[in-house]
Coordinates of C-alpha atoms in Angstrom, one line a residue:
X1 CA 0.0 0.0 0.0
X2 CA 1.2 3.1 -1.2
X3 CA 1.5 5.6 2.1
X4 CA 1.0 9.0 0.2
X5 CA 0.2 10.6 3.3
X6 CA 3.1 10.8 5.5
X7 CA 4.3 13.0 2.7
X8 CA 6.1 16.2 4.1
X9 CA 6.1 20.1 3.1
X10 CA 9.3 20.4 3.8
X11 CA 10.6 17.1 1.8
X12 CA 8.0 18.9 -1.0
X13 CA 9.6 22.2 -1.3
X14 CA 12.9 20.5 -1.3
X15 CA 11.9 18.5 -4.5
X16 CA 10.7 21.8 -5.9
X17 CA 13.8 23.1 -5.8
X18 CA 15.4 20.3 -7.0
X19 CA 13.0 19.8 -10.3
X20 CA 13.7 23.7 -10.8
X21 CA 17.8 23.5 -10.6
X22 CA 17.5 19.9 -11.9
X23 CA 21.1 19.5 -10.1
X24 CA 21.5 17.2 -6.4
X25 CA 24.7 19.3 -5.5
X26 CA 23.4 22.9 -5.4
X27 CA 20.1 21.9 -4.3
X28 CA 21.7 20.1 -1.8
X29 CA 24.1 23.2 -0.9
X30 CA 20.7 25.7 -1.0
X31 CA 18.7 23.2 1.4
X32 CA 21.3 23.0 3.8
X33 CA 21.6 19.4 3.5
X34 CA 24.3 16.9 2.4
X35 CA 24.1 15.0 -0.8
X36 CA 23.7 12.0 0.0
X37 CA 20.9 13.2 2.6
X38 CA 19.4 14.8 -0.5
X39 CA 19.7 11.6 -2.3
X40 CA 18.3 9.6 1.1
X41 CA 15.8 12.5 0.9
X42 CA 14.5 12.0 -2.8
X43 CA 14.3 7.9 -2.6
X44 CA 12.0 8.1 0.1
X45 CA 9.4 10.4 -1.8
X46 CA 9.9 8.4 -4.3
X47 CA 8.5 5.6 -2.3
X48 CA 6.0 7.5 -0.7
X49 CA 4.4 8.1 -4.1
X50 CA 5.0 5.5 -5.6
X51 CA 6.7 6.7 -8.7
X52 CA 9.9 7.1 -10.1
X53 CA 10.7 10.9 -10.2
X54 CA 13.6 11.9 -11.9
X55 CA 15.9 9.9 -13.9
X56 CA 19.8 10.2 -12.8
X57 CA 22.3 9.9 -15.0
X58 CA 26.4 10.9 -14.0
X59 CA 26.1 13.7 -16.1
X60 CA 22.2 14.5 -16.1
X61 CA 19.6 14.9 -13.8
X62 CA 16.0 14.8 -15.7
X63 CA 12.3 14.6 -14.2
X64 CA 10.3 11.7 -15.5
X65 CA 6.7 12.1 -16.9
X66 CA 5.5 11.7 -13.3
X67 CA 7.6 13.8 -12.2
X68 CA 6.4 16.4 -14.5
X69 CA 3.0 15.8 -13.0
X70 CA 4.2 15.5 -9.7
X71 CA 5.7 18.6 -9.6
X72 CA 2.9 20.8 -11.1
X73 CA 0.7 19.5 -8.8
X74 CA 3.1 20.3 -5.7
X75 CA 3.6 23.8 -6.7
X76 CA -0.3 24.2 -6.3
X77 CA 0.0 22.2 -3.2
X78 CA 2.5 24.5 -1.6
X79 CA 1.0 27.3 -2.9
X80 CA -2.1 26.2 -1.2
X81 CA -0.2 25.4 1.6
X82 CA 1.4 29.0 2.1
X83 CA -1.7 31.0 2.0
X84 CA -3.2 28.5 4.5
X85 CA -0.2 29.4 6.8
X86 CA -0.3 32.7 5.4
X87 CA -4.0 32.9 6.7
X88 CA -3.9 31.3 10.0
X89 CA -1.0 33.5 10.7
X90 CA -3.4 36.8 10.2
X91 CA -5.7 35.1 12.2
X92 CA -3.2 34.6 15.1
X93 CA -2.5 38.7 14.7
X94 CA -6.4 39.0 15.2
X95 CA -6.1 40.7 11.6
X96 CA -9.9 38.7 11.0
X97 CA -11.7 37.0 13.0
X98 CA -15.3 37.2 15.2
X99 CA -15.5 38.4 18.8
X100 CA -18.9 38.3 20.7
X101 CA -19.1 40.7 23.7
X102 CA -22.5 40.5 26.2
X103 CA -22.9 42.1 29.3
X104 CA -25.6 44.0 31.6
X105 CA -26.8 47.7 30.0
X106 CA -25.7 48.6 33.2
X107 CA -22.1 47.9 32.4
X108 CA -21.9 47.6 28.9
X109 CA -22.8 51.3 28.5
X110 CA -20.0 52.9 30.1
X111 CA -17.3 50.8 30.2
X112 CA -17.3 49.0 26.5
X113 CA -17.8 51.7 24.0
X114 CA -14.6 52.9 23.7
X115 CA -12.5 49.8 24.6
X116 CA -14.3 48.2 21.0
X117 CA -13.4 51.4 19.6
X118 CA -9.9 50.9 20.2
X119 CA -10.4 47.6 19.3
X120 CA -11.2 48.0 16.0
X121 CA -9.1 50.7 15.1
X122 CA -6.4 48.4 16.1
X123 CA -7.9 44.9 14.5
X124 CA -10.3 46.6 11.7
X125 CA -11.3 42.9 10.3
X126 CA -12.5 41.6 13.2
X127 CA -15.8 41.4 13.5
X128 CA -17.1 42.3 17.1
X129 CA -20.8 41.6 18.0
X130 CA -22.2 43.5 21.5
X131 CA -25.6 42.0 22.7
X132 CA -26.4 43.4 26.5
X133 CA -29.2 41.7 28.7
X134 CA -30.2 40.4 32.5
X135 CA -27.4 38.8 34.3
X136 CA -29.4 34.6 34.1
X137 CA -29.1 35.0 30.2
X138 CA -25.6 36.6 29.8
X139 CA -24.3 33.8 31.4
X140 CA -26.4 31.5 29.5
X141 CA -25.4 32.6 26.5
X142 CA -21.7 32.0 27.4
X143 CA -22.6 28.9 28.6
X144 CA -23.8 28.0 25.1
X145 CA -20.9 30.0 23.0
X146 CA -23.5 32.5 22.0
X147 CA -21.3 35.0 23.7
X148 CA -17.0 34.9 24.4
X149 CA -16.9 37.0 27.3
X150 CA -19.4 38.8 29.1
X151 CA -19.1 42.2 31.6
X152 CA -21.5 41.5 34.7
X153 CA -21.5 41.0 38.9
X154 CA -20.5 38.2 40.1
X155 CA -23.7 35.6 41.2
X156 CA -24.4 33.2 43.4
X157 CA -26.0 30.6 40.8
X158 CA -23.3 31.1 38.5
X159 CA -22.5 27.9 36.4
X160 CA -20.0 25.4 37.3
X161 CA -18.0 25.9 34.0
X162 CA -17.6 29.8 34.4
X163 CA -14.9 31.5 35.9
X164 CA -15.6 35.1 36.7
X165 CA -12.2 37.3 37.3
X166 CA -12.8 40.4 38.9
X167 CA -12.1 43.8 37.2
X168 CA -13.2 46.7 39.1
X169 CA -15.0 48.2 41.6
X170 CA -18.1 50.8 40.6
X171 CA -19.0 52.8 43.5
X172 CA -22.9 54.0 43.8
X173 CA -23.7 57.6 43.8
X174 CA -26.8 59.4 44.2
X175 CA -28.6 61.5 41.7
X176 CA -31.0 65.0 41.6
X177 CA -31.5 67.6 39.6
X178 CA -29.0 70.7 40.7
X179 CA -32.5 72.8 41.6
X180 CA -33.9 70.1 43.5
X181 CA -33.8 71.5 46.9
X182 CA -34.2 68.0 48.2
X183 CA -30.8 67.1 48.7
X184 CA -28.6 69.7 50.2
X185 CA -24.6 69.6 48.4
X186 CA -22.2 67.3 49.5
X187 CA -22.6 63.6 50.7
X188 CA -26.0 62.1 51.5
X189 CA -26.7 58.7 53.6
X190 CA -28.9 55.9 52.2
X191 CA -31.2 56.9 54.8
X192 CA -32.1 60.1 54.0
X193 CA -32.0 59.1 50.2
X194 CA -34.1 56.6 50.5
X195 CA -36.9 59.0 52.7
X196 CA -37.1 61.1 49.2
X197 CA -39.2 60.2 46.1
X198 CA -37.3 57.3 44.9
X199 CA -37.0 56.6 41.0
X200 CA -35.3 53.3 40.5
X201 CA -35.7 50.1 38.5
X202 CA -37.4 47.0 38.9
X203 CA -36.8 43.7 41.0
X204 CA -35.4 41.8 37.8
X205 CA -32.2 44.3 37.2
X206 CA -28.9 43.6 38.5
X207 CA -29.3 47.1 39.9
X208 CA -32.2 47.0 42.1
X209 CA -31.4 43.8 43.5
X210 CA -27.9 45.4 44.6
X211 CA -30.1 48.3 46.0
X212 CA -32.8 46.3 48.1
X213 CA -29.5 44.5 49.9
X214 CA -28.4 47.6 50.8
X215 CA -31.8 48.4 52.5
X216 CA -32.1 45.2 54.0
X217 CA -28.8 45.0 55.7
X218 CA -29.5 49.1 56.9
X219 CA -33.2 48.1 58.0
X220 CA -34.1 50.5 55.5
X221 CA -37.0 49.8 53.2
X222 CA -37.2 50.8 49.2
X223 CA -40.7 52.4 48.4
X224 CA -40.1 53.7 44.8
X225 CA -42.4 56.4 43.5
X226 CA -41.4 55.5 39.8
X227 CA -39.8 52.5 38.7
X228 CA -38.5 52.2 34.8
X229 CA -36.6 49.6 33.2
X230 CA -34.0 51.7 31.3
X231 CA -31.5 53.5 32.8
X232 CA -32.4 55.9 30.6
X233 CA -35.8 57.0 31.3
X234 CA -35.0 56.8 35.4
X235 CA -32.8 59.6 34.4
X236 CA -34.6 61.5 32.5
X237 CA -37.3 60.8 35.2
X238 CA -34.7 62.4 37.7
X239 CA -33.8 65.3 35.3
X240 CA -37.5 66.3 35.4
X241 CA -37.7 66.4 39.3
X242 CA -39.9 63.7 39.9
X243 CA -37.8 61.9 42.3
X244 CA -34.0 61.3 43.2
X245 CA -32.1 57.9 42.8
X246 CA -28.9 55.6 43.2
X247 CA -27.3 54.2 40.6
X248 CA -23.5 52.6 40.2
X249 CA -21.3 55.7 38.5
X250 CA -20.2 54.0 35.4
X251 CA -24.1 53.7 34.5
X252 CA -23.8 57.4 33.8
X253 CA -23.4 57.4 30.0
X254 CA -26.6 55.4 30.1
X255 CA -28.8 57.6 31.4
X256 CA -27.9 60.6 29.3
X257 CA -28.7 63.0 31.5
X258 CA -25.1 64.9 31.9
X259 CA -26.7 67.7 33.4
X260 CA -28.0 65.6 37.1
X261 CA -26.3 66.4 40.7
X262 CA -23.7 63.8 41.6
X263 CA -23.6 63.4 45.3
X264 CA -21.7 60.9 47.6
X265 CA -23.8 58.0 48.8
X266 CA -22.5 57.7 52.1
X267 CA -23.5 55.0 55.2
X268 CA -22.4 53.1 53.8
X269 CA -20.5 53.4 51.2
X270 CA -21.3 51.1 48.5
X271 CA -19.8 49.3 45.6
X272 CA -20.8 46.3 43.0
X273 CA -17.7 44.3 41.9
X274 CA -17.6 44.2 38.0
X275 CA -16.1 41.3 36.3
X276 CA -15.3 38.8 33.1
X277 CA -17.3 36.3 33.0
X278 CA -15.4 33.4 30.9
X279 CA -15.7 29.7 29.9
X280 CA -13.5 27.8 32.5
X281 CA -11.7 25.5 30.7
X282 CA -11.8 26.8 26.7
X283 CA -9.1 28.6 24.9
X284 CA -10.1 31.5 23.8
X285 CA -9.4 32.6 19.9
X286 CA -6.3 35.2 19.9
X287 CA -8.9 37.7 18.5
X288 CA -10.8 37.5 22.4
X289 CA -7.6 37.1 24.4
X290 CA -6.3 40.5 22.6
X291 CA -9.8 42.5 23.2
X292 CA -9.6 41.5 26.8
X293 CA -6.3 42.3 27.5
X294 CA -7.6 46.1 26.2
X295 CA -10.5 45.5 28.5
X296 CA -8.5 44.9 31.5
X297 CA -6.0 47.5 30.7
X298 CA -9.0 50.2 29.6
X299 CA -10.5 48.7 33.5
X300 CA -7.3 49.6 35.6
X301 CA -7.3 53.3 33.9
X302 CA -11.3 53.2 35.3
X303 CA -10.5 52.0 38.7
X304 CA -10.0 54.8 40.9
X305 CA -11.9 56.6 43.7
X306 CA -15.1 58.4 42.9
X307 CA -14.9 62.1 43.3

């Protein structure tokens, strides 16, 4: 049985070369190899094919029909085989590629914008795919390679084959409008901030679940006057003086409202723990591992004590 496929690209570009200078010593001298390597080197394609390759003479060196055929067929074959290379090398560069990013709005919003910004001015052929939602599906849809990565707190029911690696802390702040005679400047205690018309969102969001363990462990009880499930109409809510809230800082951006009154949330002070939320055991595709090493760089820059 012929055994055609233990043939070698190496032993193929090597009888390339040699059906191109048609001559065993300066092949041999180009290829770095001895003659009679080159010779040992030749026989054994030979046998590999199952054909007779070039006939040898003392003072010629000719290829044989099949190795006419042979050799026009190799040059497509390494052809083939350098723009495979050729490929997988871009792909190890993250030159191409597809990166799928989910997270919670409350996250996503102010922390990934501009990290996939860089991203794809740096690696303009990847494709990068952002889908946002409650923290049970996120996770799901790592869980079922829907998603790479996903930005979200960390969870009690988490699943046994995610790892979740902390990033940063995001402290909570509170929010009024700067008439709103409510809230006096400076800090302000969940207390007192919860004794005001409350705006917040519901049970289901990552959010008010942070916020009603807040209340609990104070003895303090949540009695919103408004709730809304985007971050974005709680603050336009806010903006129009219905009511105050609490939000984490880096949901900001979300709630487009640059004009609200930042104050200190104070007794106590509060933070939720932001983190990447990652198949345990799975390599991830160099196109990932590069966009979260931005992500974790673009996270440290993020990571310092709100003003």
């Amino acid at each position: 049985m012929v055994r055609r496929h233990n043939l070698d690209l190496d032993d193929l570009q090597i009888f390339t070369m040699l059906a191109r200078k048609l001559n065993f010593r300066a092949t041999a001298e180009e290829a770095g190899l001895s003659a009679p390597a080159l010779t040992r080197l030749i026989a054994r394609l030979e046998d590999r094919v199952g054909a007779r390759l070039f006939d040898r003479t003392s003072r010629r060196v000719e290829l044989t029909p099949q190795g006419h055929a042979f050799h026009s067929m190799t040059a497509r074959l390494l052809v083939q085989a350098e723009m495979t290379l050729g490929s997988f090398d871009q792909y190890l560069r993250a030159e191409h590629g597809r990166l799928s990013v989910t997270g919670l709005p409350s996250i996503t919003s102010g922390i990934l914008p501009c990290v996939i910004r860089d991203f794809i001015s740096r690696y303009p052929g990847v494709q990068v795919i952002l889908r946002d939602g409650l923290a049970q599906d996120i996770a799901q849809m790592v869980v079922d390679g829907e998603a790479d990565i996903a930005l979200t707190i960390p969870e009690p029911a988490r699943p046994s084959d995610l790892t979740f690696v902390p990033l940063l802390k995001d402290e909570f702040v509170a929010l009024s409008t700067p008439e709103d005679a409510m809230i006096a400047d400076g800090p302000i205690t969940w207390a007192e901030l919860l004794a005001l018309p409350f705006v917040t969102m519901p049970h289901a969001t990552s959010v008010r679940t942070l916020i009603e363990a807040i209340a609990q462990k104070e003895g303090l009880v949540v009695t919103p006057r408004f709730e809304a499930a985007h971050l974005a109409t709680v603050g336009a809510l806010v903006a129009q003086g219905l009511g105050v809230t609490a939000v984490p800082a880096l949901t900001l951006p979300a709630m487009g409202q640059p004009q609200l009154q930042r104050h200190a949330l104070i007794d106590p002070v509060q933070t939720r723990e932001i983190g990447l939320l990652s198949p345990a055991h799975k390599t991830r595709p160099p196109a990932v591992e590069k966009f979260v090493a931005m992500l974790i760089a673009h996270c440290r820059k993020l990571q310092r004590p709100v003003p």
